[in-house]
PDB file of C-alpha atoms and ligand atoms in Angstrom:
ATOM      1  CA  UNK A  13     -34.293   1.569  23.644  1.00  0.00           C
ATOM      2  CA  UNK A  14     -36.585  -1.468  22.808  1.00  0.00           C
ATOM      3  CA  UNK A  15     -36.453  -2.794  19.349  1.00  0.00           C
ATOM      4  CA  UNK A  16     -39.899  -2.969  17.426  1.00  0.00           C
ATOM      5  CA  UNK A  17     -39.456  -6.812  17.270  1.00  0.00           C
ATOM      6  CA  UNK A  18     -38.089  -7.301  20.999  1.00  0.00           C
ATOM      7  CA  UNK A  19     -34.819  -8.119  19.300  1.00  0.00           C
ATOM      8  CA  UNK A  20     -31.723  -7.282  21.474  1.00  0.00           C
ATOM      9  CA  UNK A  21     -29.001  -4.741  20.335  1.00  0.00           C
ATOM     10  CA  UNK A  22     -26.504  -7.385  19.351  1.00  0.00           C
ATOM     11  CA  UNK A  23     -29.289 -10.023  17.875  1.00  0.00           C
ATOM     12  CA  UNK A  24     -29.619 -11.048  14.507  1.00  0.00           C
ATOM     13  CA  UNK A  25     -33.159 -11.992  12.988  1.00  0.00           C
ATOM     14  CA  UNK A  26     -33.090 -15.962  12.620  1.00  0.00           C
ATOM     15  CA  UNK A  27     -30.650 -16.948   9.601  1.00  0.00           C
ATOM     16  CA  UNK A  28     -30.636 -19.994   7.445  1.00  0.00           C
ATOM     17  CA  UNK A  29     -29.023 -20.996   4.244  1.00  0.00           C
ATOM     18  CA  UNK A  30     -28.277 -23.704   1.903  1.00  0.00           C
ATOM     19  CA  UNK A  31     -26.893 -24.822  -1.141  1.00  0.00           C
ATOM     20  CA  UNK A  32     -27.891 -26.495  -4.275  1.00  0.00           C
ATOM     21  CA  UNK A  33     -30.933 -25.318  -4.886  1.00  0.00           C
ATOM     22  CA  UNK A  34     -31.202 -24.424  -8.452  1.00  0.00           C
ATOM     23  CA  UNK A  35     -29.953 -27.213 -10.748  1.00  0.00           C
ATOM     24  CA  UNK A  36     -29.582 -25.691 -13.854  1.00  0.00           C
ATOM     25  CA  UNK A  37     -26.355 -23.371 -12.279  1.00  0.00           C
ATOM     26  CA  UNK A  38     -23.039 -24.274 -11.927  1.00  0.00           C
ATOM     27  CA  UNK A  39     -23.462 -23.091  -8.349  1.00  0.00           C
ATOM     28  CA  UNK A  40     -26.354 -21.652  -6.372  1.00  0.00           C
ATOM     29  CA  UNK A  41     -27.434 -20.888  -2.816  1.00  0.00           C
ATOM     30  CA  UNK A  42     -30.352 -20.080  -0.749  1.00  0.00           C
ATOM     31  CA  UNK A  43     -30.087 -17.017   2.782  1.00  0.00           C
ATOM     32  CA  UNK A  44     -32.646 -16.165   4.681  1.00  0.00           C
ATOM     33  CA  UNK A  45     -32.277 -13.249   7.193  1.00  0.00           C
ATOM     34  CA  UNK A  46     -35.585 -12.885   9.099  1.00  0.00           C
ATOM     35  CA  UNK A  47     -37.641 -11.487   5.821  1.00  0.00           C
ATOM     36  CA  UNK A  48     -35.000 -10.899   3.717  1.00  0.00           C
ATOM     37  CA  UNK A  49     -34.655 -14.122   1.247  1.00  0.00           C
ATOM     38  CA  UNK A  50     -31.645 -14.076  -1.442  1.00  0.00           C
ATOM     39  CA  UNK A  51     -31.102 -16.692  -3.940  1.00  0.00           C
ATOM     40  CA  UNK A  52     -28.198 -16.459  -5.786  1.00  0.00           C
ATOM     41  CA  UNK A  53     -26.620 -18.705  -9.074  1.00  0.00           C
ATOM     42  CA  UNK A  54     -23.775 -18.972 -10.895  1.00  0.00           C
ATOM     43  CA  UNK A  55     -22.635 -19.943 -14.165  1.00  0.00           C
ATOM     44  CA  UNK A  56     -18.935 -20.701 -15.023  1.00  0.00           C
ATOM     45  CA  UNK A  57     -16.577 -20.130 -15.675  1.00  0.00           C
ATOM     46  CA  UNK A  58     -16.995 -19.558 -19.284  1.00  0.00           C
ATOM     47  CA  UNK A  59     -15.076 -18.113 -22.157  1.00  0.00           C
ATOM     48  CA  UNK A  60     -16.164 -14.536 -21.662  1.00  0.00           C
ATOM     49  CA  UNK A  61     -18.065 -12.931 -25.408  1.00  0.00           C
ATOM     50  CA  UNK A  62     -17.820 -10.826 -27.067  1.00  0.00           C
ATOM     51  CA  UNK A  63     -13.997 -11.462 -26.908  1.00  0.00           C
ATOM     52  CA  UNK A  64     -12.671  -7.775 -26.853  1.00  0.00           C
ATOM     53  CA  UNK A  65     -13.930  -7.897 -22.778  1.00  0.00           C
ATOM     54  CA  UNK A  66     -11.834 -10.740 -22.309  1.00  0.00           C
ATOM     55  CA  UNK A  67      -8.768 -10.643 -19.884  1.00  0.00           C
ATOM     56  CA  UNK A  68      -5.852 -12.624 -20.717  1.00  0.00           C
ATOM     57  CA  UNK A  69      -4.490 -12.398 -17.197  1.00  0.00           C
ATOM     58  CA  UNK A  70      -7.403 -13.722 -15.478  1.00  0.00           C
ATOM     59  CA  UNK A  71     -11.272 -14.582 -15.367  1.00  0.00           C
ATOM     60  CA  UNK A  72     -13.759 -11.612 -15.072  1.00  0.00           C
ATOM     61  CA  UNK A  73     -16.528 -11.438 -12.291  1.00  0.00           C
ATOM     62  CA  UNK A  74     -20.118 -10.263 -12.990  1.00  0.00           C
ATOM     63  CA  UNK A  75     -22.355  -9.718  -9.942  1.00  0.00           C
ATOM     64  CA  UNK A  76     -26.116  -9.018 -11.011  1.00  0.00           C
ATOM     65  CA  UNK A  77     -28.559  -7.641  -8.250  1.00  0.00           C
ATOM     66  CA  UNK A  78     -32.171  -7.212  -8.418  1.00  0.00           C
ATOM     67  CA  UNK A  79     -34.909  -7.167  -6.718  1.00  0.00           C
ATOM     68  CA  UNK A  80     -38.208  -9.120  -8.034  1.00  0.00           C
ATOM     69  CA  UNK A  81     -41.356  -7.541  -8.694  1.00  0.00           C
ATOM     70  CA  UNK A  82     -43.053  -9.143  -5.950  1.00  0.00           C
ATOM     71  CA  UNK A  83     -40.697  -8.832  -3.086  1.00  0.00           C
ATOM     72  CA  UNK A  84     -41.799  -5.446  -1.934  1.00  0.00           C
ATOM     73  CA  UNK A  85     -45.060  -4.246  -1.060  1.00  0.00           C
ATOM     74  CA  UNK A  86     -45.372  -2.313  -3.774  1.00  0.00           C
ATOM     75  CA  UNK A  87     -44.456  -4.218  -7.284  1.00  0.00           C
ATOM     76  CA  UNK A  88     -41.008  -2.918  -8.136  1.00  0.00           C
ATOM     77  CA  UNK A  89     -41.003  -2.222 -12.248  1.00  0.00           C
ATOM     78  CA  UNK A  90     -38.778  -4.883 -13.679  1.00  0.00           C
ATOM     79  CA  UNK A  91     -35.678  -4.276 -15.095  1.00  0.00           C
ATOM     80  CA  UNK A  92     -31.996  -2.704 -13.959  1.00  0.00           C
ATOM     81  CA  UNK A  93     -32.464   0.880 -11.467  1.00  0.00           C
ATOM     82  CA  UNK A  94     -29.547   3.093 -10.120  1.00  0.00           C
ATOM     83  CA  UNK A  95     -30.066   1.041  -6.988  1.00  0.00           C
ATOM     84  CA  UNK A  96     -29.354  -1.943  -8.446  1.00  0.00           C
ATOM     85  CA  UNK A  97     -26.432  -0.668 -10.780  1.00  0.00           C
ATOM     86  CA  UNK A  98     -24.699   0.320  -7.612  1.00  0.00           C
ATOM     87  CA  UNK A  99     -25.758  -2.758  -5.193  1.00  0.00           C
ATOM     88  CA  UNK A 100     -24.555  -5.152  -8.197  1.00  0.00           C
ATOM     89  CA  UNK A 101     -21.310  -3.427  -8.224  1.00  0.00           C
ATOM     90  CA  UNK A 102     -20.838  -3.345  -4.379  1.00  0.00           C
ATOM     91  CA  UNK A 103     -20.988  -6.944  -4.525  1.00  0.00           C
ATOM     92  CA  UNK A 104     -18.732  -7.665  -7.215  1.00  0.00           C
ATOM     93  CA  UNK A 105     -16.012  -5.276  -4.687  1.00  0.00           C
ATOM     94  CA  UNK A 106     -17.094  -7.409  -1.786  1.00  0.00           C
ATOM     95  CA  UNK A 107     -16.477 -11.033  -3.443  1.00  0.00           C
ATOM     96  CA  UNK A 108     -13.500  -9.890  -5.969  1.00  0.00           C
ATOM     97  CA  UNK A 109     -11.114 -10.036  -2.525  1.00  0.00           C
ATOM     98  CA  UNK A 110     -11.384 -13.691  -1.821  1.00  0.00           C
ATOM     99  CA  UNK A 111     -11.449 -15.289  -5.287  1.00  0.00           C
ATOM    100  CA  UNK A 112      -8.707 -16.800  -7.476  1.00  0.00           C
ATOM    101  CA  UNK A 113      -9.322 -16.315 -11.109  1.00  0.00           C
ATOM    102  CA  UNK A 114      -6.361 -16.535 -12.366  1.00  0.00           C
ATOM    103  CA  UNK A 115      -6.666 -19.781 -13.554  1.00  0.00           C
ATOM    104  CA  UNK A 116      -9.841 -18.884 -16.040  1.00  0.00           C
ATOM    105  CA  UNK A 117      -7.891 -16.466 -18.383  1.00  0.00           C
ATOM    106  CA  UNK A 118     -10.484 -14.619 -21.056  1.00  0.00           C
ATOM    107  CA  UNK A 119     -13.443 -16.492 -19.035  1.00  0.00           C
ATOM    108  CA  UNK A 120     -15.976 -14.550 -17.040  1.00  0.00           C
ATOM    109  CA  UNK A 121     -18.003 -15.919 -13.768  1.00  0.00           C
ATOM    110  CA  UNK A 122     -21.446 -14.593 -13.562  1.00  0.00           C
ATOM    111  CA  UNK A 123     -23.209 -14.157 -10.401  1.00  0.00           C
ATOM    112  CA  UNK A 124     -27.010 -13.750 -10.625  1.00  0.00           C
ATOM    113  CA  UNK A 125     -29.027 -12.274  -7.485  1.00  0.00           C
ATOM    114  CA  UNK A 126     -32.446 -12.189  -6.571  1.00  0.00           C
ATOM    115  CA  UNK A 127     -34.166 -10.882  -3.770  1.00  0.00           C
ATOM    116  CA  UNK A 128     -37.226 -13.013  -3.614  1.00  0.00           C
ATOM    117  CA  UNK A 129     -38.273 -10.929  -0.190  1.00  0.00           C
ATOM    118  CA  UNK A 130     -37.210  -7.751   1.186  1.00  0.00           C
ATOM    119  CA  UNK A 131     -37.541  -6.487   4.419  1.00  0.00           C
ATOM    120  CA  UNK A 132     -33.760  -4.553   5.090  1.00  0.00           C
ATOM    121  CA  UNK A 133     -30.443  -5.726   4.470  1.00  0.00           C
ATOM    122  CA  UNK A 134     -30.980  -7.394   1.077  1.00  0.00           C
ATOM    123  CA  UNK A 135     -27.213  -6.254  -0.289  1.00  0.00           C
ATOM    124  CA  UNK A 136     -25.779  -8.117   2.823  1.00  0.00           C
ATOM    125  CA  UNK A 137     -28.164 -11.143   1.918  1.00  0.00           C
ATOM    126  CA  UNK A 138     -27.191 -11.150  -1.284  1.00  0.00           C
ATOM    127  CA  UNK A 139     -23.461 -11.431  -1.314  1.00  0.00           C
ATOM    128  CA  UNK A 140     -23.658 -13.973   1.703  1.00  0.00           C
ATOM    129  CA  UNK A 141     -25.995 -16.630  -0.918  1.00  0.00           C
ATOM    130  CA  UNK A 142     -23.993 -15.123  -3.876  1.00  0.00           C
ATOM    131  CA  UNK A 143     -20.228 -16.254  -1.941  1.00  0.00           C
ATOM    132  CA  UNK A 144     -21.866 -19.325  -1.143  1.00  0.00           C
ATOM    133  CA  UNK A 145     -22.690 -20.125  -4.701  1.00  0.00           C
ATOM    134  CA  UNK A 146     -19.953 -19.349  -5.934  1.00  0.00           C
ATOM    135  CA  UNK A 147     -18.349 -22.060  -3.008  1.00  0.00           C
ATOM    136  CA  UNK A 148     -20.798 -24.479  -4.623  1.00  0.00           C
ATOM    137  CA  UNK A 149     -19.816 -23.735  -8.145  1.00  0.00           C
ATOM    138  CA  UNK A 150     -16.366 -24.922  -7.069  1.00  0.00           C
ATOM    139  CA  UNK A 151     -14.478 -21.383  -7.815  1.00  0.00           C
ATOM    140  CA  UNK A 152     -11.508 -21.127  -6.535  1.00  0.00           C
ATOM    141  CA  UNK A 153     -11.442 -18.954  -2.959  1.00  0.00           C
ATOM    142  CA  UNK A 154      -9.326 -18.279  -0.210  1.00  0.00           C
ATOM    143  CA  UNK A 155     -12.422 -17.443   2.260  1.00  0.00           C
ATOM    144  CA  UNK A 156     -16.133 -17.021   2.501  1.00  0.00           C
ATOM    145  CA  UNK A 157     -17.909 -13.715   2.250  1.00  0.00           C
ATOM    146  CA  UNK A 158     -20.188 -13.040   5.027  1.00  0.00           C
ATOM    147  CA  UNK A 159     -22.073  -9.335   5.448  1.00  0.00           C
ATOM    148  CA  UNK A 160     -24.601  -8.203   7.913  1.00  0.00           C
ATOM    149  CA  UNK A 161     -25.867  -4.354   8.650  1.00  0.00           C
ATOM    150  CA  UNK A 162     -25.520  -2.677  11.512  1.00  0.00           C
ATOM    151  CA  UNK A 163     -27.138   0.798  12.024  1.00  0.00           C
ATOM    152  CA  UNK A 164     -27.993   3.267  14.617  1.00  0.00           C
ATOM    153  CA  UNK A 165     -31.253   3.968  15.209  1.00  0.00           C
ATOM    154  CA  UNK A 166     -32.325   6.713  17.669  1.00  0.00           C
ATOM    155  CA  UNK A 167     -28.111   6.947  19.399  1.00  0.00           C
ATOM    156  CA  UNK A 168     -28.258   3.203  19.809  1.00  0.00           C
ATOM    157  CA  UNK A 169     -25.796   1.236  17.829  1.00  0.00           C
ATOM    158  CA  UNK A 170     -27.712  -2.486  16.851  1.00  0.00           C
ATOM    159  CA  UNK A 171     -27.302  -5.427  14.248  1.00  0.00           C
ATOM    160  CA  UNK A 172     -29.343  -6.237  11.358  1.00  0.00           C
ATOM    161  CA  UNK A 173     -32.357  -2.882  11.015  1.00  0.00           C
ATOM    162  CA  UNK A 174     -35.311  -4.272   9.822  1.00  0.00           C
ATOM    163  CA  UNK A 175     -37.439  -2.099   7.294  1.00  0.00           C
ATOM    164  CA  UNK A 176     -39.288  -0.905  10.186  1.00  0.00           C
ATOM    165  CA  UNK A 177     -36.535   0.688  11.799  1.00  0.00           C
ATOM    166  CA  UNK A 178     -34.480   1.730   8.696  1.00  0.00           C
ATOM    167  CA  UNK A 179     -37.742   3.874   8.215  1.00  0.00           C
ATOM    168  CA  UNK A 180     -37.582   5.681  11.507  1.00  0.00           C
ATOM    169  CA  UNK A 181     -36.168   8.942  11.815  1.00  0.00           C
ATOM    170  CA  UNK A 182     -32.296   9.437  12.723  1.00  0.00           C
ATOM    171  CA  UNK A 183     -31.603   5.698  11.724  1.00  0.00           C
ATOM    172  CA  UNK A 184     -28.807   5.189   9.758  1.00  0.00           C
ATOM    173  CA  UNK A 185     -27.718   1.777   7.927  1.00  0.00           C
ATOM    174  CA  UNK A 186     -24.249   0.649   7.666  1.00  0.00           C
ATOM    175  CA  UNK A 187     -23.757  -2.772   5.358  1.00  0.00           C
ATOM    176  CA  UNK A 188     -20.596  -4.236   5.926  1.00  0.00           C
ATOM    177  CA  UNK A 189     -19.053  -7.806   4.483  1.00  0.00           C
ATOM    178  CA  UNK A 190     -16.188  -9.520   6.377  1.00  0.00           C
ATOM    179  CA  UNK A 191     -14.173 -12.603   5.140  1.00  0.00           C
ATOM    180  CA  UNK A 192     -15.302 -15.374   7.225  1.00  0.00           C
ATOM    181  CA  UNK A 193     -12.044 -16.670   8.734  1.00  0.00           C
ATOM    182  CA  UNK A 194      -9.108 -13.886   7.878  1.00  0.00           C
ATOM    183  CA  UNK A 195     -11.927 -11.323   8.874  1.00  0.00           C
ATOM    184  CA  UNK A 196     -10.990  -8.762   6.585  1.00  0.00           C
ATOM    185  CA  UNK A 197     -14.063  -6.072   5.773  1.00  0.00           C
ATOM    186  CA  UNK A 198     -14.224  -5.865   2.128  1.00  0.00           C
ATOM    187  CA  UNK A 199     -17.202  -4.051   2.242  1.00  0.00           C
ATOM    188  CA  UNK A 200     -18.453  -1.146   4.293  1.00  0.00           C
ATOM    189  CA  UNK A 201     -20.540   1.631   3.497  1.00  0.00           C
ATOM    190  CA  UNK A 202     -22.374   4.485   5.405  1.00  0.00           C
ATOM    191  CA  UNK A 203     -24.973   6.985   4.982  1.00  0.00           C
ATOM    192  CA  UNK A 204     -25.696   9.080   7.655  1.00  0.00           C
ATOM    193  CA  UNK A 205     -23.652  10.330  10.670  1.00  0.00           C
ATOM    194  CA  UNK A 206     -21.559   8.308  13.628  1.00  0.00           C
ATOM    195  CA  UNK A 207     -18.963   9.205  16.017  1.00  0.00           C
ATOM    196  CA  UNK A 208     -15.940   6.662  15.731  1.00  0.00           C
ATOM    197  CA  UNK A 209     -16.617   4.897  18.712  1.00  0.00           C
ATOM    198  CA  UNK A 210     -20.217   3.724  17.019  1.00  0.00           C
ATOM    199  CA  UNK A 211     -18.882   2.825  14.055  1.00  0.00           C
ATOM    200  CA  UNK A 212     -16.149   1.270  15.934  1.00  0.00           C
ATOM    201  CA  UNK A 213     -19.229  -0.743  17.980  1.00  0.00           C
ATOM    202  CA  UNK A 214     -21.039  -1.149  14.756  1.00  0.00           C
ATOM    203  CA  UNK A 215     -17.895  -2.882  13.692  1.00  0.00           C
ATOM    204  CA  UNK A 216     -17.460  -4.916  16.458  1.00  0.00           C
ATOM    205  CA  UNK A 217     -20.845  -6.381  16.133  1.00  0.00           C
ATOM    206  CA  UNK A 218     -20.937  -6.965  12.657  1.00  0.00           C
ATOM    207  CA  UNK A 219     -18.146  -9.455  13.423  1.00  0.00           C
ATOM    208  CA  UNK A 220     -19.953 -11.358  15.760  1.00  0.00           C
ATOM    209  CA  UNK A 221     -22.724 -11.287  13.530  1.00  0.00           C
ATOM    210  CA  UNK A 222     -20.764 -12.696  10.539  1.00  0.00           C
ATOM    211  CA  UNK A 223     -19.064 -15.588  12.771  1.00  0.00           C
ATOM    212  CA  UNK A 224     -22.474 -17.060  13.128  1.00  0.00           C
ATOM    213  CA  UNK A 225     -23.658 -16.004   9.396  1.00  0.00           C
ATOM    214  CA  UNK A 226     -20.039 -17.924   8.546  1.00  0.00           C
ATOM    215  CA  UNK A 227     -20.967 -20.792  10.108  1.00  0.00           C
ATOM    216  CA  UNK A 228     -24.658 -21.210   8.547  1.00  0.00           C
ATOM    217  CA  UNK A 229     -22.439 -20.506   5.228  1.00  0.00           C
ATOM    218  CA  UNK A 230     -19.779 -23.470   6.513  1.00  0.00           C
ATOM    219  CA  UNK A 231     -22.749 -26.016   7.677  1.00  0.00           C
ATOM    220  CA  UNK A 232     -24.525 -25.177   4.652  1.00  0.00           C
ATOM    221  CA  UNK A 233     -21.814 -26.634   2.091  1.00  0.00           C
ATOM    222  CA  UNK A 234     -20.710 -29.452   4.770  1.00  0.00           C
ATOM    223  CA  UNK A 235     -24.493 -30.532   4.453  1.00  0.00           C
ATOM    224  CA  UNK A 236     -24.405 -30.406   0.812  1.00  0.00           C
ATOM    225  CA  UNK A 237     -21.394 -32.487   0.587  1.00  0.00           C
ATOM    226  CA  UNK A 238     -22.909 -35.373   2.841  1.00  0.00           C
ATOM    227  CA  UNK A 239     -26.050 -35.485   1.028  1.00  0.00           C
ATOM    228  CA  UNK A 240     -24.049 -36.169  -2.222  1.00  0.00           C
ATOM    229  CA  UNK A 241     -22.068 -38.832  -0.305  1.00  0.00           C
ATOM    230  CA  UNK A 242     -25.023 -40.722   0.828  1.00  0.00           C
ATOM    231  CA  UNK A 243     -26.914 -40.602  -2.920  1.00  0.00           C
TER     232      UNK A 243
HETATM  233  P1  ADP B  28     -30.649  -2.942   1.549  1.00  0.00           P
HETATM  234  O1  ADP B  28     -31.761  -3.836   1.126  1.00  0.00           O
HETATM  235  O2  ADP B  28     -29.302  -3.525   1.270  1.00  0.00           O
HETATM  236  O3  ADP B  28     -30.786  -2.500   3.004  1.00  0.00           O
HETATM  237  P2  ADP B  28     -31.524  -0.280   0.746  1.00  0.00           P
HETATM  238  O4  ADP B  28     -31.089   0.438   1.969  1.00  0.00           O
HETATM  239  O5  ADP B  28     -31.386   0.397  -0.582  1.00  0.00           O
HETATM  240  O6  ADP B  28     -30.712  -1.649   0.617  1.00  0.00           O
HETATM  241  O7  ADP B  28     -33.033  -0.735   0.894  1.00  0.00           O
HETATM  242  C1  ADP B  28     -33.605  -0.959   2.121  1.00  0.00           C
HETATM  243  C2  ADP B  28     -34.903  -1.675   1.987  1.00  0.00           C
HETATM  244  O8  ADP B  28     -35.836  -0.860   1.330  1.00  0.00           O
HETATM  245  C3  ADP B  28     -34.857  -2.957   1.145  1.00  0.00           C
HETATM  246  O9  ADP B  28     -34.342  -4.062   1.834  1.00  0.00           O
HETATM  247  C4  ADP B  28     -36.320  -3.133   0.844  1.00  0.00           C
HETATM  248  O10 ADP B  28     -37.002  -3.704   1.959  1.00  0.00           O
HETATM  249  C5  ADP B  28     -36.763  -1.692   0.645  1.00  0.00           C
HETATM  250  N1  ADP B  28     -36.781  -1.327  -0.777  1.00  0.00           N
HETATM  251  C6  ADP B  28     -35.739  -1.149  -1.583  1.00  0.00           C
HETATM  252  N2  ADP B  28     -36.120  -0.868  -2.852  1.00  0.00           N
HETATM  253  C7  ADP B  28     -37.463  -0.853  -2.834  1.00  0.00           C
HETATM  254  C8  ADP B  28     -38.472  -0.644  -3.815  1.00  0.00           C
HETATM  255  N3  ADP B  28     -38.180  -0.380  -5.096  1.00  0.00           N
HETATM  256  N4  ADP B  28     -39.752  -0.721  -3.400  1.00  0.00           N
HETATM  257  C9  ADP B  28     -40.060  -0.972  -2.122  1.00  0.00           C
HETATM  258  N5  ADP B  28     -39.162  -1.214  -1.164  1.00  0.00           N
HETATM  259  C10 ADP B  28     -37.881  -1.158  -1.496  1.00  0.00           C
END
């Protein structure tokens, strides 16, 4: 089957990223897949109010997902959905694996993301700017965060749907994060049906996908760090 953009099975639209972009934050990033533009920022770690939510033991992550108005066609009403209930607590799942907060007892991180575009794939956007923030923020981590979709539209297996295919009939969408160099999944969910062997495939490219999403992530930071060398 032909893809609606030419695209082949196993090719990503074009990524880009960087870091740095929002001053205010202790930590913020820009990703770009195709359409699909996440910005993400972080602030703290900071003791956590009110103080009966604190954890002694270690520091709390918040994830925060939304949408803004003016990223879809239609405006999207402002404010917290289902959608982005369950997408900001996805996230949080998908990042909680590779961070060390033990060292910020009764302090919480928050993690802020917006999707400034959508066209498909903006929860896999999202927690590749928001682990990349929180990399620029300095947090603690054992690994990067790096998440792609992979679907089947029409039998085929493919990377990255774009809204046009998530929209035909019999596709089905399959977000899944992977930690960029111990490439453990820490995030992988499915509506719709597959056989084993295509999720299996799905799988397989979602890998690939993420060791080139990883290394946007990687040259992204590295660039950061040179630019602050040479001020
Ligand atoms: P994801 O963005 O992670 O693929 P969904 O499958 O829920 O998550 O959404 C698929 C796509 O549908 C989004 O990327 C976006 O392009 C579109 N979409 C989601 N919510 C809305 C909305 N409220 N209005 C218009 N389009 C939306």
């Amino acid at each position: 089957m032909k893809r609606n953009d030419g695209r082949k099975h196993d090719e990503m639209r074009k990524v880009e990223g960087k870091v740095g972009i929002i001053k205010r934050a202790d930590g913020s990033a820009y990703f770009r897949i195709g359409d699909t533009i996440a910005i993400a920022a972080v602030h703290g770690p900071r003791e956590l109010h009110p103080k009966f939510l604190q954890n002694p033991e270690r520091g709390i992550l918040r994830c925060n997902y939304d949408l803004m108005s003016f990223s879809v066609p239609e405006r999207k009403r402002p404010g917290p959905s289902r959608r982005s209930t369950e997408i900001s607590m996805v996230t949080k799942q998908s990042l909680l694996p590779v961070l060390d907060l033990e060292q910020f007892p009764n302090a919480v991180v928050d993690v802020f993301i917006q999707i400034v575009q959508a066209n498909a794939g903006t929860r896999c956007a999202g927690i590749t700017a928001a682990s990349m923030a929180l990399a620029h923020a300095g947090i603690p981590m054992s690994d990067l965060v790096s998440a792609v979709a992979v679907g089947k539209i029409n039998g085929d297996v493919v990377i990255d749907i774009d809204k046009y295919e998530e929209d035909t009939d019999n596709a089905t969408d399959i977000p899944i994060a992977i930690t960029g160099r111990s490439k453990e999944i820490t995030l992988l969910q499915l509506d719709g049906e597959v056989s084993k062997d295509e999720l299996m495939k799905g799988i397989e490219l979602a890998k690939n996908g993420c060791d080139k999403i990883f290394e946007v992530q990687r040259k992204a930071l590295i660039d950061f760090i040179k630019e602050k060398k040479n001020e």
